[in-house]
Amino acid sequence: MPDIFRTVLEAEKAQDAVGIFLEGHLEVEGNLFEASVPAVGVILAALCGELSDYARSQLLQTLWVLSCGESHHSEVLHGRSRLGDECRLRAREGIWLVAAEGFGRNRELAADILEVVDLNEDRASYYARTFPSKRRAK
């Protein structure tokens, strides 16, 4: 996993990360694995730094998927049925980072993440109005 994250973080464009996927290691179609929870912290830490537009977008997309996900059936069998809740809880620690992304190029992703993780209804309503999302419009 560290090499995969490093490649994504250092990528300036999609061609720099051909064949490198976080999917399958952290989640499969929104079904989370144990590594998902600490990955949320890694993503939030990375968002504090300078990243290419590509890397920032990839990390936010992954954060959204992890925030929406639930435990993979194999994890449930091992007693880890609350991975989705744990990812959302961890993501809440970085609400301010995600909100800041809403003022950049990733408004929709930021709005989608905030909609899932922010429990403050007034603030969530503000984000929904300020950072429109195509996903919510469907």
PDB file of C-alpha atoms in Angstrom:
ATOM      1  CA  MET A   1       0.000   0.000   0.000  1.00  0.00           C
ATOM      2  CA  PRO A   2       2.690   2.579   0.749  1.00  0.00           C
ATOM      3  CA  ASP A   3       4.074   2.312  -2.797  1.00  0.00           C
ATOM      4  CA  ILE A   4       0.605   2.698  -4.296  1.00  0.00           C
ATOM      5  CA  PHE A   5      -0.084   5.811  -2.213  1.00  0.00           C
ATOM      6  CA  ARG A   6       3.354   7.210  -3.047  1.00  0.00           C
ATOM      7  CA  THR A   7       2.744   6.759  -6.777  1.00  0.00           C
ATOM      8  CA  VAL A   8      -0.654   8.503  -6.585  1.00  0.00           C
ATOM      9  CA  LEU A   9       0.747  11.318  -4.438  1.00  0.00           C
ATOM     10  CA  GLU A  10       3.645  11.943  -6.801  1.00  0.00           C
ATOM     11  CA  ALA A  11       1.635  11.654 -10.032  1.00  0.00           C
ATOM     12  CA  GLU A  12       1.287  14.877 -11.971  1.00  0.00           C
ATOM     13  CA  LYS A  13      -1.192  13.360 -14.426  1.00  0.00           C
ATOM     14  CA  ALA A  14      -3.030  10.086 -15.004  1.00  0.00           C
ATOM     15  CA  GLN A  15      -0.249   8.731 -17.232  1.00  0.00           C
ATOM     16  CA  ASP A  16       2.131   8.862 -14.246  1.00  0.00           C
ATOM     17  CA  ALA A  17      -0.017   6.337 -12.373  1.00  0.00           C
ATOM     18  CA  VAL A  18      -1.062   3.935 -15.130  1.00  0.00           C
ATOM     19  CA  GLY A  19      -2.019   0.588 -13.623  1.00  0.00           C
ATOM     20  CA  ILE A  20      -1.941   1.928 -10.051  1.00  0.00           C
ATOM     21  CA  PHE A  21      -5.242   1.625  -8.225  1.00  0.00           C
ATOM     22  CA  LEU A  22      -6.296   2.095  -4.620  1.00  0.00           C
ATOM     23  CA  GLU A  23      -9.464   0.194  -5.446  1.00  0.00           C
ATOM     24  CA  GLY A  24      -9.098  -3.467  -4.680  1.00  0.00           C
ATOM     25  CA  HIS A  25      -6.770  -2.752  -1.777  1.00  0.00           C
ATOM     26  CA  LEU A  26      -9.029  -0.507   0.283  1.00  0.00           C
ATOM     27  CA  GLU A  27     -12.411  -1.371  -1.147  1.00  0.00           C
ATOM     28  CA  VAL A  28     -14.200  -3.168  -3.947  1.00  0.00           C
ATOM     29  CA  GLU A  29     -17.346  -1.467  -5.218  1.00  0.00           C
ATOM     30  CA  GLY A  30     -17.776   0.320  -1.887  1.00  0.00           C
ATOM     31  CA  ASN A  31     -17.185  -2.794   0.189  1.00  0.00           C
ATOM     32  CA  LEU A  32     -14.464  -1.834   2.650  1.00  0.00           C
ATOM     33  CA  PHE A  33     -11.470  -3.753   3.904  1.00  0.00           C
ATOM     34  CA  GLU A  34      -9.646  -3.251   7.198  1.00  0.00           C
ATOM     35  CA  ALA A  35      -7.015  -1.021   5.544  1.00  0.00           C
ATOM     36  CA  SER A  36      -9.755   1.502   4.676  1.00  0.00           C
ATOM     37  CA  VAL A  37      -9.877   3.111   8.098  1.00  0.00           C
ATOM     38  CA  PRO A  38      -6.196   4.083   8.393  1.00  0.00           C
ATOM     39  CA  ALA A  39      -6.224   5.049   4.708  1.00  0.00           C
ATOM     40  CA  VAL A  40      -8.723   7.810   5.480  1.00  0.00           C
ATOM     41  CA  GLY A  41      -6.147   9.365   7.818  1.00  0.00           C
ATOM     42  CA  VAL A  42      -3.426   9.058   5.167  1.00  0.00           C
ATOM     43  CA  ILE A  43      -5.674  10.745   2.607  1.00  0.00           C
ATOM     44  CA  LEU A  44      -6.525  13.609   4.961  1.00  0.00           C
ATOM     45  CA  ALA A  45      -2.851  14.120   5.792  1.00  0.00           C
ATOM     46  CA  ALA A  46      -1.957  14.145   2.106  1.00  0.00           C
ATOM     47  CA  LEU A  47      -4.629  16.750   1.380  1.00  0.00           C
ATOM     48  CA  CYS A  48      -2.754  19.143   3.693  1.00  0.00           C
ATOM     49  CA  GLY A  49       0.187  19.177   1.309  1.00  0.00           C
ATOM     50  CA  GLU A  50       0.882  20.261  -2.222  1.00  0.00           C
ATOM     51  CA  LEU A  51      -0.535  17.830  -4.740  1.00  0.00           C
ATOM     52  CA  SER A  52      -1.157  17.839  -8.442  1.00  0.00           C
ATOM     53  CA  ASP A  53      -4.754  18.305  -9.524  1.00  0.00           C
ATOM     54  CA  TYR A  54      -4.755  14.652 -10.584  1.00  0.00           C
ATOM     55  CA  ALA A  55      -3.528  13.342  -7.224  1.00  0.00           C
ATOM     56  CA  ARG A  56      -5.895  15.584  -5.255  1.00  0.00           C
ATOM     57  CA  SER A  57      -8.850  14.453  -7.342  1.00  0.00           C
ATOM     58  CA  GLN A  58      -7.925  10.767  -6.980  1.00  0.00           C
ATOM     59  CA  LEU A  59      -7.575  11.063  -3.214  1.00  0.00           C
ATOM     60  CA  LEU A  60     -10.884  12.885  -2.846  1.00  0.00           C
ATOM     61  CA  GLN A  61     -12.635  10.318  -5.017  1.00  0.00           C
ATOM     62  CA  THR A  62     -11.204   7.546  -2.844  1.00  0.00           C
ATOM     63  CA  LEU A  63     -12.217   9.402   0.326  1.00  0.00           C
ATOM     64  CA  TRP A  64     -15.773   9.682  -0.995  1.00  0.00           C
ATOM     65  CA  VAL A  65     -15.958   5.970  -1.785  1.00  0.00           C
ATOM     66  CA  LEU A  66     -14.539   5.056   1.631  1.00  0.00           C
ATOM     67  CA  SER A  67     -16.947   7.436   3.365  1.00  0.00           C
ATOM     68  CA  CYS A  68     -19.934   5.891   1.600  1.00  0.00           C
ATOM     69  CA  GLY A  69     -18.821   2.304   2.016  1.00  0.00           C
ATOM     70  CA  GLU A  70     -19.700  -0.557   4.311  1.00  0.00           C
ATOM     71  CA  SER A  71     -17.715  -3.580   5.426  1.00  0.00           C
ATOM     72  CA  HIS A  72     -16.944  -6.257   2.858  1.00  0.00           C
ATOM     73  CA  HIS A  73     -18.626  -9.560   3.728  1.00  0.00           C
ATOM     74  CA  SER A  74     -15.224 -11.118   4.451  1.00  0.00           C
ATOM     75  CA  GLU A  75     -14.564  -8.398   7.026  1.00  0.00           C
ATOM     76  CA  VAL A  76     -17.963  -8.942   8.647  1.00  0.00           C
ATOM     77  CA  LEU A  77     -17.043 -12.615   9.090  1.00  0.00           C
ATOM     78  CA  HIS A  78     -13.977 -11.451  11.037  1.00  0.00           C
ATOM     79  CA  GLY A  79     -16.034  -9.193  13.319  1.00  0.00           C
ATOM     80  CA  ARG A  80     -15.260  -5.955  11.485  1.00  0.00           C
ATOM     81  CA  SER A  81     -18.784  -4.943  10.555  1.00  0.00           C
ATOM     82  CA  ARG A  82     -18.442  -1.212  11.314  1.00  0.00           C
ATOM     83  CA  LEU A  83     -15.685  -0.196   8.896  1.00  0.00           C
ATOM     84  CA  GLY A  84     -18.005   2.275   7.138  1.00  0.00           C
ATOM     85  CA  ASP A  85     -18.835   3.996  10.423  1.00  0.00           C
ATOM     86  CA  GLU A  86     -15.151   4.063  11.337  1.00  0.00           C
ATOM     87  CA  CYS A  87     -14.217   5.620   7.990  1.00  0.00           C
ATOM     88  CA  ARG A  88     -16.906   8.280   8.361  1.00  0.00           C
ATOM     89  CA  LEU A  89     -15.778   9.026  11.914  1.00  0.00           C
ATOM     90  CA  ARG A  90     -12.175   9.386  10.755  1.00  0.00           C
ATOM     91  CA  ALA A  91     -13.245  11.566   7.822  1.00  0.00           C
ATOM     92  CA  ARG A  92     -15.098  13.889  10.221  1.00  0.00           C
ATOM     93  CA  GLU A  93     -11.724  14.709  11.753  1.00  0.00           C
ATOM     94  CA  GLY A  94     -10.841  16.384   8.457  1.00  0.00           C
ATOM     95  CA  ILE A  95     -14.109  18.157   7.682  1.00  0.00           C
ATOM     96  CA  TRP A  96     -12.289  21.485   7.458  1.00  0.00           C
ATOM     97  CA  LEU A  97      -9.886  20.041   4.856  1.00  0.00           C
ATOM     98  CA  VAL A  98     -12.727  18.689   2.752  1.00  0.00           C
ATOM     99  CA  ALA A  99     -14.641  21.962   3.055  1.00  0.00           C
ATOM    100  CA  ALA A 100     -11.580  23.859   1.834  1.00  0.00           C
ATOM    101  CA  GLU A 101     -11.507  21.590  -1.224  1.00  0.00           C
ATOM    102  CA  GLY A 102     -15.005  22.828  -2.012  1.00  0.00           C
ATOM    103  CA  PHE A 103     -13.562  26.220  -2.891  1.00  0.00           C
ATOM    104  CA  GLY A 104     -11.183  24.677  -5.426  1.00  0.00           C
ATOM    105  CA  ARG A 105     -11.571  22.455  -8.453  1.00  0.00           C
ATOM    106  CA  ASN A 106     -13.190  19.611  -6.550  1.00  0.00           C
ATOM    107  CA  ARG A 107     -16.388  21.298  -5.396  1.00  0.00           C
ATOM    108  CA  GLU A 108     -18.677  18.401  -6.251  1.00  0.00           C
ATOM    109  CA  LEU A 109     -16.514  15.770  -4.591  1.00  0.00           C
ATOM    110  CA  ALA A 110     -16.156  17.936  -1.503  1.00  0.00           C
ATOM    111  CA  ALA A 111     -19.932  18.419  -1.336  1.00  0.00           C
ATOM    112  CA  ASP A 112     -20.536  14.700  -1.738  1.00  0.00           C
ATOM    113  CA  ILE A 113     -18.083  13.806   1.016  1.00  0.00           C
ATOM    114  CA  LEU A 114     -19.481  16.428   3.370  1.00  0.00           C
ATOM    115  CA  GLU A 115     -23.011  15.226   2.730  1.00  0.00           C
ATOM    116  CA  VAL A 116     -22.008  11.768   3.956  1.00  0.00           C
ATOM    117  CA  VAL A 117     -19.771  12.649   6.909  1.00  0.00           C
ATOM    118  CA  ASP A 118     -20.973  15.940   8.389  1.00  0.00           C
ATOM    119  CA  LEU A 119     -23.562  15.482  11.136  1.00  0.00           C
ATOM    120  CA  ASN A 120     -24.202  19.211  11.611  1.00  0.00           C
ATOM    121  CA  GLU A 121     -27.369  19.806   9.595  1.00  0.00           C
ATOM    122  CA  ASP A 122     -26.939  23.584   9.305  1.00  0.00           C
ATOM    123  CA  ARG A 123     -23.374  23.268   8.080  1.00  0.00           C
ATOM    124  CA  ALA A 124     -24.293  20.395   5.728  1.00  0.00           C
ATOM    125  CA  SER A 125     -27.111  22.496   4.303  1.00  0.00           C
ATOM    126  CA  TYR A 126     -24.691  25.381   3.729  1.00  0.00           C
ATOM    127  CA  TYR A 127     -22.255  23.085   1.906  1.00  0.00           C
ATOM    128  CA  ALA A 128     -25.050  21.629  -0.215  1.00  0.00           C
ATOM    129  CA  ARG A 129     -26.031  25.143  -1.342  1.00  0.00           C
ATOM    130  CA  THR A 130     -22.471  26.402  -1.756  1.00  0.00           C
ATOM    131  CA  PHE A 131     -20.930  23.348  -3.432  1.00  0.00           C
ATOM    132  CA  PRO A 132     -23.506  21.931  -5.843  1.00  0.00           C
ATOM    133  CA  SER A 133     -23.241  18.269  -6.750  1.00  0.00           C
ATOM    134  CA  LYS A 134     -24.331  16.421  -9.871  1.00  0.00           C
ATOM    135  CA  ARG A 135     -24.650  13.223  -7.828  1.00  0.00           C
ATOM    136  CA  ARG A 136     -27.312  14.769  -5.584  1.00  0.00           C
ATOM    137  CA  ALA A 137     -29.190  16.151  -8.583  1.00  0.00           C
ATOM    138  CA  LYS A 138     -29.871  12.620  -9.857  1.00  0.00           C
TER     139      LYS A 138
END
